[in-house]
mmCIF file of C-alpha atoms and ligand atoms in Angstrom:
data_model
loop_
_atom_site.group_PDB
_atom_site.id
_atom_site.type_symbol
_atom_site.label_atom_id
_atom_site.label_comp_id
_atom_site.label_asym_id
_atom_site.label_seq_id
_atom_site.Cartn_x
_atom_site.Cartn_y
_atom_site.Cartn_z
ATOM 1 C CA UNK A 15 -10.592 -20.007 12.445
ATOM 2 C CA UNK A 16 -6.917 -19.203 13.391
ATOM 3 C CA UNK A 17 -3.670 -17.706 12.279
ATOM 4 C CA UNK A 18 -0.930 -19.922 10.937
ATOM 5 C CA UNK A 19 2.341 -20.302 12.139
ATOM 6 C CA UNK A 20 4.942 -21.410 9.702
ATOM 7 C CA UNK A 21 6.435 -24.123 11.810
ATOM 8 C CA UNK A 22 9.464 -26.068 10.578
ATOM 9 C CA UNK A 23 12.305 -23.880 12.539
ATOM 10 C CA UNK A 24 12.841 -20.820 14.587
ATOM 11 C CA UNK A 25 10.829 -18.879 16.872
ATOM 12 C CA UNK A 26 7.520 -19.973 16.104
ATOM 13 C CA UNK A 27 6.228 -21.172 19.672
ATOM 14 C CA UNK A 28 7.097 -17.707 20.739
ATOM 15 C CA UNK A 29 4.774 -16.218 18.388
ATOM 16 C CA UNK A 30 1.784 -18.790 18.971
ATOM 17 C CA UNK A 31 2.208 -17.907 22.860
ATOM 18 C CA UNK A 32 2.260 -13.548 21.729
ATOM 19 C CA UNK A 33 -1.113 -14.478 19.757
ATOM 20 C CA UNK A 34 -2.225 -16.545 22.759
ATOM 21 C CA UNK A 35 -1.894 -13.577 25.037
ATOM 22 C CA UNK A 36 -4.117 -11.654 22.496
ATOM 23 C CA UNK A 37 -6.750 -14.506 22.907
ATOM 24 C CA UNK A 38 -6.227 -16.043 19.231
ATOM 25 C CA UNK A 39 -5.524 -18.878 18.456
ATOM 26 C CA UNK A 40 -2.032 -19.678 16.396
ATOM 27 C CA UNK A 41 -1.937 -23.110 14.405
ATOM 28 C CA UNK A 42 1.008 -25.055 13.672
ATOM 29 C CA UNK A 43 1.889 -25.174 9.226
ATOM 30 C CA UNK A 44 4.058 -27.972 8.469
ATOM 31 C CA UNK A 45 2.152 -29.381 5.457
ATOM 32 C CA UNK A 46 0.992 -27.306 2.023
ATOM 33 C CA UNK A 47 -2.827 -28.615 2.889
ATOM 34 C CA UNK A 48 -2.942 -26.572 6.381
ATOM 35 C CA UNK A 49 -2.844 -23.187 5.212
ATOM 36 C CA UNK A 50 -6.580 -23.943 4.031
ATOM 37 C CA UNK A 51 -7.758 -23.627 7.249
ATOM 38 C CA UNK A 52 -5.884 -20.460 8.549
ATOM 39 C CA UNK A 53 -6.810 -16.795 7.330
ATOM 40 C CA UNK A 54 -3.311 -15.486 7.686
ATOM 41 C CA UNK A 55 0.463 -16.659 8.495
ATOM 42 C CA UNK A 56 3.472 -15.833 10.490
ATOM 43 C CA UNK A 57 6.641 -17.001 9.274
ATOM 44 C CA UNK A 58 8.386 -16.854 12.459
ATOM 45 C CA UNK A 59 12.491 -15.920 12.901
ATOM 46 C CA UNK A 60 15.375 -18.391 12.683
ATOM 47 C CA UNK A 61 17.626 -19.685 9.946
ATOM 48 C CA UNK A 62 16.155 -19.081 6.687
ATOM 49 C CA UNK A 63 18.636 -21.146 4.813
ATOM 50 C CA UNK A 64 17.515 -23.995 6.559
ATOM 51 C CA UNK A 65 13.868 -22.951 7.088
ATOM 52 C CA UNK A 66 13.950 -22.804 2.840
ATOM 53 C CA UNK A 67 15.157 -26.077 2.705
ATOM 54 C CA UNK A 68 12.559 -28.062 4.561
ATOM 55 C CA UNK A 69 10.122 -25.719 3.167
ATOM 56 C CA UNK A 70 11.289 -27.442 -0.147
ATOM 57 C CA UNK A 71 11.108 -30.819 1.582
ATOM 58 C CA UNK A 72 7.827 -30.586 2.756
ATOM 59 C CA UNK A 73 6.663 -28.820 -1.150
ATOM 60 C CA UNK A 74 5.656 -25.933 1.028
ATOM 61 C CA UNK A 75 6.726 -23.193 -1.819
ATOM 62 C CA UNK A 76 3.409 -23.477 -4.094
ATOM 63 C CA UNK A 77 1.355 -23.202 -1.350
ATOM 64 C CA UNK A 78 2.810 -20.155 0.057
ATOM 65 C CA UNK A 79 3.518 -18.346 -3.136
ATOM 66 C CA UNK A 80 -0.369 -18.513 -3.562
ATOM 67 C CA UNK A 81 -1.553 -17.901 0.089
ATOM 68 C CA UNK A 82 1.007 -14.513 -0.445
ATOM 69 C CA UNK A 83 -0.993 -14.559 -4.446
ATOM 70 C CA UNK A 84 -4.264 -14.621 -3.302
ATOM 71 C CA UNK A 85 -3.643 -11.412 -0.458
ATOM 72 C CA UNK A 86 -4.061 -13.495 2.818
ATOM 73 C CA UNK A 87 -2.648 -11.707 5.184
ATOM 74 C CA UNK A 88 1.594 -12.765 5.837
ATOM 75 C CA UNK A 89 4.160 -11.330 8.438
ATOM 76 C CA UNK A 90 7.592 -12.384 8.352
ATOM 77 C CA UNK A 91 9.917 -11.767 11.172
ATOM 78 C CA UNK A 92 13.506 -12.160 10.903
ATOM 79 C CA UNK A 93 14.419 -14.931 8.789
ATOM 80 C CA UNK A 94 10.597 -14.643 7.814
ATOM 81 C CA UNK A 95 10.966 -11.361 6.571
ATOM 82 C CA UNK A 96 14.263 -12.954 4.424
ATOM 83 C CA UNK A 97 11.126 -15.377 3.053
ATOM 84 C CA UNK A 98 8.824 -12.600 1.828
ATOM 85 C CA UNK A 99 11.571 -10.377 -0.063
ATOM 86 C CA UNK A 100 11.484 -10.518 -3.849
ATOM 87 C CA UNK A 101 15.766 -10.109 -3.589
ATOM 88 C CA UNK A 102 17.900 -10.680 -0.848
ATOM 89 C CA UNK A 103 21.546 -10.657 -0.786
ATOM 90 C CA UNK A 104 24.442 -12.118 1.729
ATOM 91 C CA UNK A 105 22.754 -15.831 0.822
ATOM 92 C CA UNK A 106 25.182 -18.803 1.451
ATOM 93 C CA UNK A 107 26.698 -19.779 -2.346
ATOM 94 C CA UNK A 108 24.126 -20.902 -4.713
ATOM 95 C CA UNK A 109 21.274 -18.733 -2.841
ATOM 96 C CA UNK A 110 17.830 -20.060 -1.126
ATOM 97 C CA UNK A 111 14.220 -20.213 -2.610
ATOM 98 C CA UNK A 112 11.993 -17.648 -1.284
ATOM 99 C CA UNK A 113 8.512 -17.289 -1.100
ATOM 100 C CA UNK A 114 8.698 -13.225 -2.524
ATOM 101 C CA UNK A 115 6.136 -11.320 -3.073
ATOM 102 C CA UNK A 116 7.172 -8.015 -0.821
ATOM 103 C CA UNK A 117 8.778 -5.736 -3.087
ATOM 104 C CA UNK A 118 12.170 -5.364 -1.010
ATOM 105 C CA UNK A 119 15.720 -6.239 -1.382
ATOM 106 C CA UNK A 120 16.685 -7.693 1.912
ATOM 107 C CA UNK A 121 20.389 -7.888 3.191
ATOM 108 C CA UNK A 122 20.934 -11.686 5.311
ATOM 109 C CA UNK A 123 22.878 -10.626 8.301
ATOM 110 C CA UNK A 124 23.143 -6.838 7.656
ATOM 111 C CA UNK A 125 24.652 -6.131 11.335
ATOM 112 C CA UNK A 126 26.590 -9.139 11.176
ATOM 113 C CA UNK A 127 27.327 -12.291 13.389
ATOM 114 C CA UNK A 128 25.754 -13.774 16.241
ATOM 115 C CA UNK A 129 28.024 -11.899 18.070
ATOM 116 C CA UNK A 130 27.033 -8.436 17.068
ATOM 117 C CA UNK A 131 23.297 -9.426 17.595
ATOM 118 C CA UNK A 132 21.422 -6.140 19.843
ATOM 119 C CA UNK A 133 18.461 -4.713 20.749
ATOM 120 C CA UNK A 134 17.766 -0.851 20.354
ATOM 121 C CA UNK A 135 14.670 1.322 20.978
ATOM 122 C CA UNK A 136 12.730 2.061 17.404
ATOM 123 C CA UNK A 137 10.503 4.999 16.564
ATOM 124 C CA UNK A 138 7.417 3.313 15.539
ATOM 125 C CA UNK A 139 5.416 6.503 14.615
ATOM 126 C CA UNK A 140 2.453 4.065 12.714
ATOM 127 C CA UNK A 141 2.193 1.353 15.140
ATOM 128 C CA UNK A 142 1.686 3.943 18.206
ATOM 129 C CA UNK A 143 -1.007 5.675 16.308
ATOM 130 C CA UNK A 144 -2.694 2.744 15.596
ATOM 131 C CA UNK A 145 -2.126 0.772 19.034
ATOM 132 C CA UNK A 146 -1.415 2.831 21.378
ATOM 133 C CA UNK A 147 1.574 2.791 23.916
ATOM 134 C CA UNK A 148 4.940 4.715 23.686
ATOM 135 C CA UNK A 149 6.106 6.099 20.568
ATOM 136 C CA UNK A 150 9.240 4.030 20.870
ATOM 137 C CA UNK A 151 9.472 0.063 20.381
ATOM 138 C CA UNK A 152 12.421 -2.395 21.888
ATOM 139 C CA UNK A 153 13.639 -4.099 18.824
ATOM 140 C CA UNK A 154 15.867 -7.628 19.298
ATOM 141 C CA UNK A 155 17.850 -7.685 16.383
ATOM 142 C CA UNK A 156 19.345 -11.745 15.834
ATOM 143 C CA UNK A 157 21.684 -11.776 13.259
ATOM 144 C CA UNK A 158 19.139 -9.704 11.490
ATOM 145 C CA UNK A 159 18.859 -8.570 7.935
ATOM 146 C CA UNK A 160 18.450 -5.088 6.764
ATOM 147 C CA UNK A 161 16.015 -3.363 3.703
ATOM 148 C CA UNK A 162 18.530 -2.286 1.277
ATOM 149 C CA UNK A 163 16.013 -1.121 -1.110
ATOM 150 C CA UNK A 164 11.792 -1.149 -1.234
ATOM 151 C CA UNK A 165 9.683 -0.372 -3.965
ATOM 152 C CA UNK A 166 6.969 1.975 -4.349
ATOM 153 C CA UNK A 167 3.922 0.652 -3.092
ATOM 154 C CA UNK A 168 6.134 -0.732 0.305
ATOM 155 C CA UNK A 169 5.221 1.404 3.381
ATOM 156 C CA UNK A 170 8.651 1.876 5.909
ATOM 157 C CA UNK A 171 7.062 1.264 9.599
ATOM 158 C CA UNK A 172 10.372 1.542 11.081
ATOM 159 C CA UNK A 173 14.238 2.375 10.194
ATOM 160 C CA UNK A 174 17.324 2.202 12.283
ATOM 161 C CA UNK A 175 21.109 3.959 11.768
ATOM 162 C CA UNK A 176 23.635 1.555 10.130
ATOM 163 C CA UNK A 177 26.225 0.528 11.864
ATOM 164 C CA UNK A 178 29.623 2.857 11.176
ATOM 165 C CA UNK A 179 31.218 0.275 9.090
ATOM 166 C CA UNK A 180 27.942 0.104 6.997
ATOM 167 C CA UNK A 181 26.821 2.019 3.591
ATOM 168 C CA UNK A 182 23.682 1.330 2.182
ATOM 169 C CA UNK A 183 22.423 1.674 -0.973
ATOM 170 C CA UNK A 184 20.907 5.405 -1.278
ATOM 171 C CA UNK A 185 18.206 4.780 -3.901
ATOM 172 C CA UNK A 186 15.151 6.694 -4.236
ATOM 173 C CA UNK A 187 13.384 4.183 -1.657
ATOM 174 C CA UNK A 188 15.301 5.044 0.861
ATOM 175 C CA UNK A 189 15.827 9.044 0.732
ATOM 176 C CA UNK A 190 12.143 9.262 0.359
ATOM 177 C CA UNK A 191 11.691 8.175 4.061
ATOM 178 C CA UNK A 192 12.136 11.926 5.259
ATOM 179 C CA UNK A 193 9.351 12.303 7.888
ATOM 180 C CA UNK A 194 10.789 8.971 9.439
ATOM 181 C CA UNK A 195 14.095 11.254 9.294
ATOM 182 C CA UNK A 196 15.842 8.239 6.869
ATOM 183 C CA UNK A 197 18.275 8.995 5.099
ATOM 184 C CA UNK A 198 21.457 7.260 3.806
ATOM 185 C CA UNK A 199 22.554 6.698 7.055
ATOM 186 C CA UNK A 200 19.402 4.644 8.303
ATOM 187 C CA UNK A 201 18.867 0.867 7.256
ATOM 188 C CA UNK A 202 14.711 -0.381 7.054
ATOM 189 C CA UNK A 203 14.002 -2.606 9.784
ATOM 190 C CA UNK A 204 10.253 -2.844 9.017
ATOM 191 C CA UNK A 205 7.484 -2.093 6.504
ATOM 192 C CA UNK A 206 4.282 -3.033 5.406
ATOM 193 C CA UNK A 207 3.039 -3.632 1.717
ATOM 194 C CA UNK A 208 -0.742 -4.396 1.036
ATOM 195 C CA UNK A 209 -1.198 -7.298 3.392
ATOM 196 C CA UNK A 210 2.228 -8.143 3.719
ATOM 197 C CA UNK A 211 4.010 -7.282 6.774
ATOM 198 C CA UNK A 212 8.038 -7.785 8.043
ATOM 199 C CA UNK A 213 10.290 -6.897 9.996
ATOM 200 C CA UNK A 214 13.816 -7.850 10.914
ATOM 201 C CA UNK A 215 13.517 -7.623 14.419
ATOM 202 C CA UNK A 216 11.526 -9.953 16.928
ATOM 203 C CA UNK A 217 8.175 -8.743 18.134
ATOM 204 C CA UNK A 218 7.426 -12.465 19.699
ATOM 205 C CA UNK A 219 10.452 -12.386 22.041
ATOM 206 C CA UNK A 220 9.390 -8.655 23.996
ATOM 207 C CA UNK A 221 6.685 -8.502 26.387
ATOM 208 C CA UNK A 222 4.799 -5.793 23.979
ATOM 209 C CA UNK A 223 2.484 -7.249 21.954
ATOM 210 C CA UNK A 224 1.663 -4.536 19.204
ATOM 211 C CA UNK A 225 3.358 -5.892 16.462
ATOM 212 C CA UNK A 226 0.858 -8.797 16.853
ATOM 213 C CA UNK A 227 -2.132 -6.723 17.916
ATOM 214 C CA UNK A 228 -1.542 -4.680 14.306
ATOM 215 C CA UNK A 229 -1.562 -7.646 12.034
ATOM 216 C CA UNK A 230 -4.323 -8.959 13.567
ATOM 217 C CA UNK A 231 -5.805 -5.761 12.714
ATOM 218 C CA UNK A 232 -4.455 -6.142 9.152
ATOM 219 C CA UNK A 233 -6.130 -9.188 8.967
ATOM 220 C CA UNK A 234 -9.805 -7.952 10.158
ATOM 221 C CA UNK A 235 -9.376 -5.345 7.448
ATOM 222 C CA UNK A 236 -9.255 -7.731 4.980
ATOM 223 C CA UNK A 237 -12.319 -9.272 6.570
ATOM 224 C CA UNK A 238 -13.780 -6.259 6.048
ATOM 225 C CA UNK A 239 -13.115 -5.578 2.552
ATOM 226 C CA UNK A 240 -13.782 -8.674 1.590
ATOM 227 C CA UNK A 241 -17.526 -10.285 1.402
ATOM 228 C CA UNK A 242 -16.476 -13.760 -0.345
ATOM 229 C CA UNK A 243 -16.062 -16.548 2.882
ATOM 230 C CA UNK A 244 -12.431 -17.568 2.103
ATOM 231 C CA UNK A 245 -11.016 -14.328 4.561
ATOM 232 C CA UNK A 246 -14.369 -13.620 5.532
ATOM 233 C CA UNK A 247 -13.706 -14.213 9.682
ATOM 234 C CA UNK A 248 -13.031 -10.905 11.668
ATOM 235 C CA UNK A 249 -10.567 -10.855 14.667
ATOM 236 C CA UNK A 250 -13.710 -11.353 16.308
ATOM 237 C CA UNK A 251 -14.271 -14.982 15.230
ATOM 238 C CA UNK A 252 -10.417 -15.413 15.739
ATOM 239 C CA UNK A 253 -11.011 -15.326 19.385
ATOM 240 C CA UNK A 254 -10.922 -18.080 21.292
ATOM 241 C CA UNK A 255 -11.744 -19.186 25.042
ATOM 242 C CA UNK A 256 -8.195 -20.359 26.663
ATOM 243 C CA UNK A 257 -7.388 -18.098 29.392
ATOM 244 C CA UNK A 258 -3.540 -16.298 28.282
ATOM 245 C CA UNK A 259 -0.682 -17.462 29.540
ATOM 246 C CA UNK A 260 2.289 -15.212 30.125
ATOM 247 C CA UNK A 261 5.358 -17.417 30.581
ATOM 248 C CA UNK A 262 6.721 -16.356 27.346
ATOM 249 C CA UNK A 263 8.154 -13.992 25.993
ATOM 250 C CA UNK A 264 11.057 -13.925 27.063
ATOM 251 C CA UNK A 265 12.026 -10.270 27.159
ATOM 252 C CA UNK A 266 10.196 -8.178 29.801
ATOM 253 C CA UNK A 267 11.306 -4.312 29.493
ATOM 254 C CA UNK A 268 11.670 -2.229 32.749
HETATM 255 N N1 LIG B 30 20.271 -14.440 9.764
HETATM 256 C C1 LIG B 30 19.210 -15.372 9.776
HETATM 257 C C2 LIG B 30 18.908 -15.889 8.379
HETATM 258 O O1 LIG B 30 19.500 -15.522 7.454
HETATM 259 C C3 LIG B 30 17.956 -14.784 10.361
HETATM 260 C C4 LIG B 30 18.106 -14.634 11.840
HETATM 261 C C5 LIG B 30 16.829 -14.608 12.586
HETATM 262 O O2 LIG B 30 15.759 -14.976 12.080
HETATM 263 N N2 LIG B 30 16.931 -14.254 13.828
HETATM 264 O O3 LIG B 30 18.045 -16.685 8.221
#
């Protein structure tokens, strides 16, 4: 068994080659029938405008709205997270289809062009705990969106300031992220809800592989809690023999 990879645009090799290095295998998802075999997706980064639109082509939406439905494991990065949000704002006119199910409103583009694309070090108090490693994370931010909002059950794994020229909405949601020292002055950059995971930033281009090494974990605890044999494979059975390669990513910190 293996983890999907949404592939019809974006950053997806980049992730299979992250999972690689973790010894799992990552499977190519172009067609609504392949998510059968996989016990959990990545929708990887890129355009999400045009990432909807051959999702469409292909009559991917169903498919996904049910793999999200039935609590498979899902991470969106980037563009991927864009997928997952119930609302997201900044869409070109007439909006995109997303897949939803992560109760979020997402801003496309919240620190704007191309041009102002970054990285920055992230507090990732959660992650650490869980995985190890420094306390601190190196996000690449791609023309990437921001959390404007997230409802109740959504867990905040990671928040960022806003850029001067930036207010952001100041909801309940937001202000409640004291211990991550949020307030109306921080946009969310990554959370977790049930098995749903996103964040705006791209794990798949650094050299640290946490990010992935978590939602694998996500996905062996829904192994765990579950005893019926359509998620029943720990990371365990994920594991396959090819030795890692480490070509990619592309980002190596110093
Ligand atoms: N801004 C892009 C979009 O709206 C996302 C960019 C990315 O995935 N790096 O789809």
């Amino acid at each position: 068994m293996a983890v999907g990879v949404l592939a019809l645009q974006g950053s997806f090799n980049e992730h299979i080659a992250a999972l690689r290095k973790l010894g799992v295998k990552g499977v190519e998802i172009r067609k609504p029938e392949q998510l059968q075999s996989v016990v959990a997706l990545i929708i990887p980064g890129g355009e999400s405008t045009t990432m909807a639109k051959l999702a469409e082509y292909h009559n991917l939406f169903p498919a996904l709205r049910e793999f999200v439905k039935i609590g498979k494991p899902v991470w969106g990065t980037c563009a991927g997270l864009i997928f997952l949000a119930n609302k997201a704002t900044g869409q070109k006119t007439g909006g995109q289809e997303l897949i939803g199910g992560l109760d979020c409103m997402v801003h496309r583009n919240f620190f704007g062009s191309q041009l102002q694309s970054f990285e920055a070090e992230l507090l990732i108090p959660k992650i650490a705990a869980k995985e190890g490693g420094p306390p601190s994370f190196r996000g690449v931010f791609i023309r990437a969106p921001g959390i404007l909002e997230v409802g109740p059950e959504v867990e905040v794994l990671a928040d960022i300031p806003t850029p001067s020229n930036k207010t952001v909405h100041s909801g309940p949601s937001v202000e409640s992220q004291e211990e991550n020292g949020g307030s109306e002055n921080k946009v969310i950059v990554a959370v977790k809800q049930g098995n749903l995971l996103a964040t705006a930033f791209h794990p798949e281009l650094t050299a640290d592989t946490r990010w992935h090494s978590y939602f694998l974990k996500m996905i062996s605890d829904v192994s765990e809690d579950t005893s019926s044999s359509t998620v029943s494979q720990s990371t365990e059975d994920l594991h396959f023999s090819e030795p890692p390669i480490y070509d990619l990513p592309i980002y190596q910190q110093q």
